[in-house]
PDB file of C-alpha atoms in Angstrom:
ATOM      1  CA  ARG E  67       7.257   6.856 -16.282  1.00 49.00           C
ATOM      2  CA  SER E  68       8.871   8.927 -13.449  1.00 45.00           C
ATOM      3  CA  GLU E  69       8.919  10.472 -10.137  1.00 55.00           C
ATOM      4  CA  ALA E  70       8.338  13.985 -11.643  1.00 54.00           C
ATOM      5  CA  ASP E  71      10.378  13.030 -14.460  1.00 47.00           C
ATOM      6  CA  ALA E  72      12.649  11.334 -12.605  1.00 49.00           C
ATOM      7  CA  GLY E  73      14.476  14.802 -11.609  1.00 46.00           C
ATOM      8  CA  SER E  74      17.239  14.302 -14.036  1.00 40.00           C
ATOM      9  CA  GLN E  75      18.616  15.584 -15.218  1.00 38.00           C
ATOM     10  CA  THR E  76       4.050   5.990  -5.753  1.00 36.00           C
ATOM     11  CA  ASP E  77     -12.522  -2.661   0.099  1.00 38.00           C
ATOM     12  CA  THR E  78     -11.389  -5.689  -1.880  1.00 36.00           C
ATOM     13  CA  THR E  79      -8.663  -7.542  -0.628  1.00 36.00           C
ATOM     14  CA  ALA E  80      -6.165  -9.633  -2.424  1.00 38.00           C
ATOM     15  CA  GLN E  81      -7.668 -13.039  -3.523  1.00 36.00           C
ATOM     16  CA  GLN E  82      -6.738 -16.270  -2.170  1.00 34.00           C
ATOM     17  CA  ALA E  83      -5.078 -17.616  -5.136  1.00 35.00           C
ATOM     18  CA  ASP E  84      -1.847 -15.524  -3.309  1.00 38.00           C
ATOM     19  CA  THR E  85      -2.115 -17.666  -0.119  1.00 36.00           C
ATOM     20  CA  THR E  86      -0.787 -21.088  -1.724  1.00 31.00           C
ATOM     21  CA  GLN E  87       0.318 -23.118  -4.422  1.00 34.00           C
ATOM     22  CA  PRO E  88      -1.015 -26.575  -5.347  1.00 31.00           C
ATOM     23  CA  GLN E  89       1.527 -29.115  -4.111  1.00 35.00           C
ATOM     24  CA  ASP E  90       3.652 -30.595  -7.118  1.00 36.00           C
ATOM     25  CA  SER E  91       3.969 -34.486  -7.677  1.00 32.00           C
ATOM     26  CA  SER E  92       7.418 -34.480  -5.823  1.00 32.00           C
ATOM     27  CA  GLY E  93       6.103 -33.484  -2.629  1.00 34.00           C
ATOM     28  CA  GLY E  94       7.627 -30.170  -2.978  1.00 37.00           C
ATOM     29  CA  GLN E  95       5.850 -27.614  -0.195  1.00 38.00           C
ATOM     30  CA  GLN E  96       2.603 -25.016  -0.800  1.00 40.00           C
ATOM     31  CA  GLN E  97       3.677 -22.090  -1.192  1.00 42.00           C
ATOM     32  CA  THR E  98       2.899 -19.662   2.077  1.00 46.00           C
ATOM     33  CA  ARG E  99       2.308 -15.595   1.941  1.00 55.00           C
ATOM     34  CA  LYS E 100       5.456 -15.471   3.598  1.00 77.00           C
ATOM     35  CA  ASP E 101       7.440 -17.511   0.767  1.00 93.00           C
ATOM     36  CA  PRO E 102       9.823 -15.083  -0.877  1.00 97.00           C
ATOM     37  CA  LEU E 103       9.021 -13.737  -4.245  1.00 98.00           C
ATOM     38  CA  ASN E 104      11.160 -12.738  -7.411  1.00 98.00           C
ATOM     39  CA  ILE E 105       9.955  -9.834  -9.958  1.00 98.00           C
ATOM     40  CA  ASN E 106       7.907 -12.035 -12.119  1.00 98.00           C
ATOM     41  CA  GLU E 107       6.563 -13.987  -9.402  1.00 98.00           C
ATOM     42  CA  LEU E 108       5.387 -10.716  -7.912  1.00 98.00           C
ATOM     43  CA  MET E 109       4.217  -9.398 -11.220  1.00 98.00           C
ATOM     44  CA  GLU E 110       2.644 -12.787 -11.891  1.00 98.00           C
ATOM     45  CA  LEU E 111       0.071 -12.350  -8.440  1.00 98.00           C
ATOM     46  CA  LEU E 112      -0.266  -8.929  -8.819  1.00 98.00           C
ATOM     47  CA  LEU E 113      -1.509  -8.406 -12.173  1.00 98.00           C
ATOM     48  CA  PRO E 114      -5.027 -10.060 -12.336  1.00 98.00           C
ATOM     49  CA  GLU E 115      -5.881  -7.404  -9.332  1.00 98.00           C
ATOM     50  CA  ALA E 116      -4.251  -4.593 -11.271  1.00 98.00           C
ATOM     51  CA  GLU E 117      -6.765  -5.145 -14.179  1.00 98.00           C
ATOM     52  CA  ASP E 118      -9.650  -5.306 -12.427  1.00 98.00           C
ATOM     53  CA  LEU E 119      -8.865  -2.467 -10.145  1.00 98.00           C
ATOM     54  CA  VAL E 120      -8.153   0.070 -13.280  1.00 97.00           C
ATOM     55  CA  LYS E 121     -11.441  -0.997 -14.924  1.00 96.00           C
ATOM     56  CA  ALA E 122     -13.595  -0.869 -11.558  1.00 97.00           C
ATOM     57  CA  ALA E 123     -15.982   2.425 -11.614  1.00 96.00           C
ATOM     58  CA  LYS E 124     -14.982   2.546  -7.552  1.00 97.00           C
ATOM     59  CA  PRO E 125     -11.336   1.520  -7.730  1.00 97.00           C
ATOM     60  CA  TRP E 126     -10.800  -0.030  -4.084  1.00 98.00           C
ATOM     61  CA  ASP E 127      -6.723   1.358  -4.771  1.00 98.00           C
ATOM     62  CA  ILE E 128      -5.672   1.361  -0.961  1.00 98.00           C
ATOM     63  CA  PRO E 129      -6.619  -2.388  -0.282  1.00 98.00           C
ATOM     64  CA  TYR E 130      -4.999  -2.805  -3.716  1.00 98.00           C
ATOM     65  CA  VAL E 131      -1.348  -1.223  -2.796  1.00 98.00           C
ATOM     66  CA  LYS E 132      -1.464  -2.290   0.780  1.00 98.00           C
ATOM     67  CA  TYR E 133      -1.148  -6.017  -0.837  1.00 98.00           C
ATOM     68  CA  CYS E 134       0.947  -4.495  -3.239  1.00 98.00           C
ATOM     69  CA  SER E 135       3.488  -3.747  -0.259  1.00 98.00           C
ATOM     70  CA  GLU E 136       2.937  -7.169   1.176  1.00 98.00           C
ATOM     71  CA  LEU E 137       3.809  -8.863  -1.828  1.00 98.00           C
ATOM     72  CA  LEU E 138       6.951  -6.019  -2.303  1.00 98.00           C
ATOM     73  CA  SER E 139       8.044  -6.953   1.504  1.00 97.00           C
ATOM     74  CA  ARG E 140       8.707 -10.609   0.333  1.00 98.00           C
ATOM     75  CA  LEU E 141      10.450  -9.341  -3.142  1.00 98.00           C
ATOM     76  CA  VAL E 142      14.094 -10.851  -2.986  1.00 97.00           C
ATOM     77  CA  ILE E 143      16.207  -8.908  -5.511  1.00 96.00           C
ATOM     78  CA  SER E 144      19.451  -7.019  -5.966  1.00 93.00           C
ATOM     79  CA  LEU E 145      19.526  -3.778  -7.568  1.00 93.00           C
ATOM     80  CA  ALA E 146      22.610  -2.659  -9.618  1.00 93.00           C
ATOM     81  CA  PRO E 147      23.536   1.189  -8.563  1.00 96.00           C
ATOM     82  CA  LEU E 148      22.383   4.022 -10.804  1.00 98.00           C
ATOM     83  CA  ASN E 149      25.158   6.430  -9.617  1.00 97.00           C
ATOM     84  CA  ALA E 150      22.569   9.188  -9.544  1.00 97.00           C
ATOM     85  CA  ALA E 151      23.423  13.025  -9.477  1.00 97.00           C
ATOM     86  CA  LYS E 152      20.056  13.593  -7.860  1.00 98.00           C
ATOM     87  CA  TRP E 153      17.480  10.813  -8.474  1.00 98.00           C
ATOM     88  CA  ASP E 154      16.957   8.295 -11.537  1.00 98.00           C
ATOM     89  CA  LEU E 155      14.426   5.663 -12.492  1.00 97.00           C
ATOM     90  CA  GLU E 156      15.151   2.181 -14.372  1.00 98.00           C
ATOM     91  CA  THR E 157      12.248   0.331 -15.696  1.00 98.00           C
ATOM     92  CA  LEU E 158      12.860  -3.363 -14.316  1.00 98.00           C
ATOM     93  CA  ILE E 159       9.592  -4.948 -15.980  1.00 98.00           C
ATOM     94  CA  GLU E 160       6.492  -3.338 -16.939  1.00 97.00           C
ATOM     95  CA  VAL E 161       3.364  -5.148 -18.478  1.00 97.00           C
ATOM     96  CA  PRO E 162       0.111  -2.870 -18.452  1.00 96.00           C
ATOM     97  CA  PRO E 163      -1.251  -1.778 -16.556  1.00 97.00           C
ATOM     98  CA  ILE E 164       2.002  -2.522 -14.063  1.00 98.00           C
ATOM     99  CA  GLU E 165       5.480  -0.723 -14.283  1.00 98.00           C
ATOM    100  CA  ILE E 166       7.757  -1.645 -11.427  1.00 98.00           C
ATOM    101  CA  VAL E 167      11.180   0.581 -11.560  1.00 98.00           C
ATOM    102  CA  GLU E 168      14.138   0.882  -9.898  1.00 98.00           C
ATOM    103  CA  LEU E 169      14.474   4.423  -7.747  1.00 98.00           C
ATOM    104  CA  GLU E 170      17.642   5.717  -6.623  1.00 98.00           C
ATOM    105  CA  ILE E 171      18.357   8.830  -4.474  1.00 98.00           C
ATOM    106  CA  ALA E 172      21.437  10.072  -4.182  1.00 98.00           C
ATOM    107  CA  PRO E 173      22.892  10.825  -0.408  1.00 98.00           C
ATOM    108  CA  TYR E 174      21.188  13.672   1.058  1.00 98.00           C
ATOM    109  CA  THR E 175      19.229  14.616  -2.006  1.00 98.00           C
ATOM    110  CA  THR E 176      14.908  15.084  -1.483  1.00 98.00           C
ATOM    111  CA  ILE E 177      13.175  13.939  -4.430  1.00 98.00           C
ATOM    112  CA  PRO E 178      10.361  17.620  -3.688  1.00 98.00           C
ATOM    113  CA  LEU E 179       6.606  17.038  -2.895  1.00 98.00           C
ATOM    114  CA  HIS E 180       4.844  15.963  -5.779  1.00 98.00           C
ATOM    115  CA  ASP E 181       1.734  14.084  -6.566  1.00 98.00           C
ATOM    116  CA  HIS E 182       0.826  11.030  -8.402  1.00 97.00           C
ATOM    117  CA  ARG E 183      -2.281  11.825 -10.782  1.00 95.00           C
ATOM    118  CA  ASP E 184      -4.290   8.864 -12.408  1.00 95.00           C
ATOM    119  CA  TYR E 185      -1.293   6.106 -11.322  1.00 97.00           C
ATOM    120  CA  ILE E 186      -0.595   4.733  -7.591  1.00 98.00           C
ATOM    121  CA  GLY E 187       2.063   3.205  -6.026  1.00 97.00           C
ATOM    122  CA  SER E 188       3.525   0.869  -3.367  1.00 98.00           C
ATOM    123  CA  ILE E 189       7.786   1.250  -2.710  1.00 98.00           C
ATOM    124  CA  LEU E 190      10.243  -1.413  -1.144  1.00 98.00           C
ATOM    125  CA  GLY E 191      13.456   0.122   0.581  1.00 98.00           C
ATOM    126  CA  VAL E 192      16.091  -2.403  -0.939  1.00 97.00           C
ATOM    127  CA  ASP E 193      19.425  -0.147   0.377  1.00 97.00           C
ATOM    128  CA  GLY E 194      20.094   2.750   2.376  1.00 97.00           C
ATOM    129  CA  GLN E 195      17.154   4.339   4.011  1.00 97.00           C
ATOM    130  CA  VAL E 196      14.729   7.136   3.075  1.00 98.00           C
ATOM    131  CA  ASN E 197      12.812   9.302   4.805  1.00 98.00           C
ATOM    132  CA  CYS E 198       8.997   9.470   2.956  1.00 97.00           C
ATOM    133  CA  VAL E 199       6.551  12.354   4.321  1.00 98.00           C
ATOM    134  CA  ASN E 200       3.084  12.107   2.847  1.00 98.00           C
ATOM    135  CA  TYR E 201       0.247  14.078   2.051  1.00 98.00           C
ATOM    136  CA  THR E 202      -3.628  13.659   1.709  1.00 98.00           C
ATOM    137  CA  PRO E 203      -5.408  16.160   0.106  1.00 98.00           C
ATOM    138  CA  VAL E 204      -8.016  17.978   1.889  1.00 98.00           C
ATOM    139  CA  ASP E 205     -11.138  20.634   1.223  1.00 97.00           C
ATOM    140  CA  GLY E 206     -11.283  23.949   3.003  1.00 96.00           C
ATOM    141  CA  GLU E 207     -10.543  27.123   2.433  1.00 95.00           C
ATOM    142  CA  ALA E 208      -7.016  28.025   1.081  1.00 96.00           C
ATOM    143  CA  PRO E 209      -5.126  30.956   0.722  1.00 95.00           C
ATOM    144  CA  PRO E 210      -5.157  32.442  -2.631  1.00 96.00           C
ATOM    145  CA  GLY E 211      -3.058  30.261  -5.172  1.00 97.00           C
ATOM    146  CA  THR E 212      -2.652  27.622  -2.828  1.00 98.00           C
ATOM    147  CA  PHE E 213      -5.031  24.156  -2.162  1.00 98.00           C
ATOM    148  CA  LEU E 214      -4.675  22.550   1.056  1.00 98.00           C
ATOM    149  CA  LEU E 215      -2.795  19.459   2.138  1.00 98.00           C
ATOM    150  CA  GLN E 216      -2.967  17.458   5.552  1.00 98.00           C
ATOM    151  CA  LYS E 217      -0.010  15.321   6.655  1.00 98.00           C
ATOM    152  CA  THR E 218      -0.998  11.698   6.964  1.00 98.00           C
ATOM    153  CA  ALA E 219       1.966   9.649   7.523  1.00 97.00           C
ATOM    154  CA  GLU E 220       5.834   9.668   8.114  1.00 96.00           C
ATOM    155  CA  SER E 221       8.495   6.973   8.629  1.00 94.00           C
ATOM    156  CA  VAL E 222      11.888   6.049   7.259  1.00 96.00           C
ATOM    157  CA  LEU E 223      11.949   3.344   5.423  1.00 97.00           C
ATOM    158  CA  MET E 224      14.844   0.877   5.905  1.00 97.00           C
ATOM    159  CA  PRO E 225      15.513  -2.462   3.703  1.00 97.00           C
ATOM    160  CA  GLY E 226      12.703  -4.325   3.868  1.00 96.00           C
ATOM    161  CA  GLU E 227      10.007  -1.673   4.480  1.00 97.00           C
ATOM    162  CA  THR E 228       7.426  -0.391   2.212  1.00 97.00           C
ATOM    163  CA  SER E 229       5.052   2.691   1.807  1.00 97.00           C
ATOM    164  CA  TYR E 230       1.979   3.517  -0.843  1.00 97.00           C
ATOM    165  CA  LEU E 231       0.365   6.089  -2.005  1.00 97.00           C
ATOM    166  CA  GLY E 232      -3.403   5.860  -3.294  1.00 98.00           C
ATOM    167  CA  LEU E 233      -5.492   8.161  -6.028  1.00 97.00           C
ATOM    168  CA  LYS E 234      -6.347  10.723  -3.053  1.00 98.00           C
ATOM    169  CA  GLU E 235      -4.837   9.402   0.276  1.00 98.00           C
ATOM    170  CA  HIS E 236      -1.543  10.091   0.716  1.00 98.00           C
ATOM    171  CA  ASN E 237      -0.969  10.677  -2.467  1.00 98.00           C
ATOM    172  CA  PHE E 238       1.525  13.441  -2.506  1.00 98.00           C
ATOM    173  CA  HIS E 239       5.125  12.738  -0.715  1.00 98.00           C
ATOM    174  CA  VAL E 240       8.608  14.076  -0.357  1.00 98.00           C
ATOM    175  CA  LEU E 241      11.212  11.273   0.035  1.00 98.00           C
ATOM    176  CA  THR E 242      14.689  12.215   1.334  1.00 98.00           C
ATOM    177  CA  ALA E 243      17.844   9.969   1.309  1.00 98.00           C
ATOM    178  CA  GLY E 244      20.000   9.287   4.396  1.00 98.00           C
ATOM    179  CA  ALA E 245      24.134   9.134   4.386  1.00 98.00           C
ATOM    180  CA  LYS E 246      24.309   6.263   1.670  1.00 97.00           C
ATOM    181  CA  PRO E 247      22.226   6.264  -2.102  1.00 97.00           C
ATOM    182  CA  ALA E 248      19.097   5.222  -1.176  1.00 98.00           C
ATOM    183  CA  ARG E 249      17.762   2.431  -3.601  1.00 98.00           C
ATOM    184  CA  MET E 250      14.254   1.419  -3.701  1.00 98.00           C
ATOM    185  CA  VAL E 251      11.748  -0.719  -5.728  1.00 98.00           C
ATOM    186  CA  ASP E 252       8.443   1.095  -7.072  1.00 98.00           C
ATOM    187  CA  VAL E 253       5.322  -0.433  -7.935  1.00 98.00           C
ATOM    188  CA  PHE E 254       3.387   2.094 -10.099  1.00 98.00           C
ATOM    189  CA  THR E 255      -0.087   0.805 -11.390  1.00 98.00           C
ATOM    190  CA  PHE E 256      -1.354   3.166 -14.445  1.00 98.00           C
ATOM    191  CA  PHE E 257      -5.337   4.245 -14.782  1.00 97.00           C
ATOM    192  CA  PRO E 258      -6.872   4.324 -18.341  1.00 93.00           C
ATOM    193  CA  GLY E 259      -7.338   7.800 -20.073  1.00 84.00           C
ATOM    194  CA  GLY E 260      -5.229   9.372 -17.113  1.00 81.00           C
ATOM    195  CA  ALA E 261      -2.362  11.785 -16.785  1.00 78.00           C
ATOM    196  CA  GLY E 262      -0.319   9.212 -15.429  1.00 91.00           C
ATOM    197  CA  HIS E 263       2.167  12.140 -14.528  1.00 94.00           C
ATOM    198  CA  SER E 264       3.298  14.055 -11.366  1.00 96.00           C
ATOM    199  CA  TYR E 265       3.439  17.140 -10.880  1.00 97.00           C
ATOM    200  CA  TRP E 266       5.719  19.171  -8.473  1.00 98.00           C
ATOM    201  CA  ALA E 267       4.071  21.370  -5.193  1.00 98.00           C
ATOM    202  CA  LYS E 268       5.670  22.879  -1.987  1.00 97.00           C
ATOM    203  CA  ILE E 269       4.627  22.927   1.512  1.00 96.00           C
ATOM    204  CA  LEU E 270       4.430  26.499   3.046  1.00 96.00           C
ATOM    205  CA  ASP E 271       6.283  27.160   6.487  1.00 94.00           C
ATOM    206  CA  THR E 272       3.412  28.024   8.818  1.00 95.00           C
ATOM    207  CA  PRO E 273       0.251  25.411   9.064  1.00 96.00           C
ATOM    208  CA  VAL E 274      -2.963  26.546   8.305  1.00 97.00           C
ATOM    209  CA  ASP E 275      -4.460  24.271  11.414  1.00 97.00           C
ATOM    210  CA  PRO E 276      -1.003  23.260  13.580  1.00 97.00           C
ATOM    211  CA  GLU E 277      -3.307  20.175  15.395  1.00 97.00           C
ATOM    212  CA  GLN E 278      -4.402  18.309  12.280  1.00 97.00           C
ATOM    213  CA  GLU E 279      -0.933  19.012  10.438  1.00 98.00           C
ATOM    214  CA  ILE E 280      -2.731  20.762   7.337  1.00 98.00           C
ATOM    215  CA  TYR E 281      -0.982  22.775   5.257  1.00 98.00           C
ATOM    216  CA  ALA E 282      -1.132  25.242   2.316  1.00 98.00           C
ATOM    217  CA  ALA E 283       0.655  24.599  -0.818  1.00 98.00           C
ATOM    218  CA  PRO E 284       1.228  26.156  -4.152  1.00 98.00           C
ATOM    219  CA  TRP E 285       2.081  24.283  -7.534  1.00 98.00           C
ATOM    220  CA  SER E 286       5.590  24.881  -8.353  1.00 94.00           C
TER     221      SER E 286
END
């Protein structure tokens, strides 16, 4: 799977099972929500939530991606450089409906605006920094050949910081690396029967509603 094909060439809260683990007979300490996780432990905690989510008639996507982001903030991982010319992806672990990938963006390179159709994601900054701008589709009268997007979040992800996107809320984003290669871990969760794919779009320069930061955007 890819961030718009990798350019080669994204309320039921988490169950309490995450808060503690039984103390072992040797006197080991209980796990708390602040304990570090490796990638297999993260998958083990997230997978039951993901399986319930993708079967639900009304998915609780935003609480889920917030929970996923919380787990990601505890992830301890070292990523090998991908030496991306622009940007590239490599799968780290995949257990459907979850795929966890490494994403690398070359310095001063942008992954243009794109959506996430039938899959959602949480992102962890690992190395370098990346400017992440999110948009949410909104209803309204758009110029011919365009649709409306509202800017809903903007952050600079440093190592240990997270971002997320839902089925509609924050579903579009643009990622731009800083002076160093930006490496991230993305957790994608795919919904059955969907495209599980991204499509490019472009924000027009002049906002439709400057106060609400609403823009028109055609598909690229």
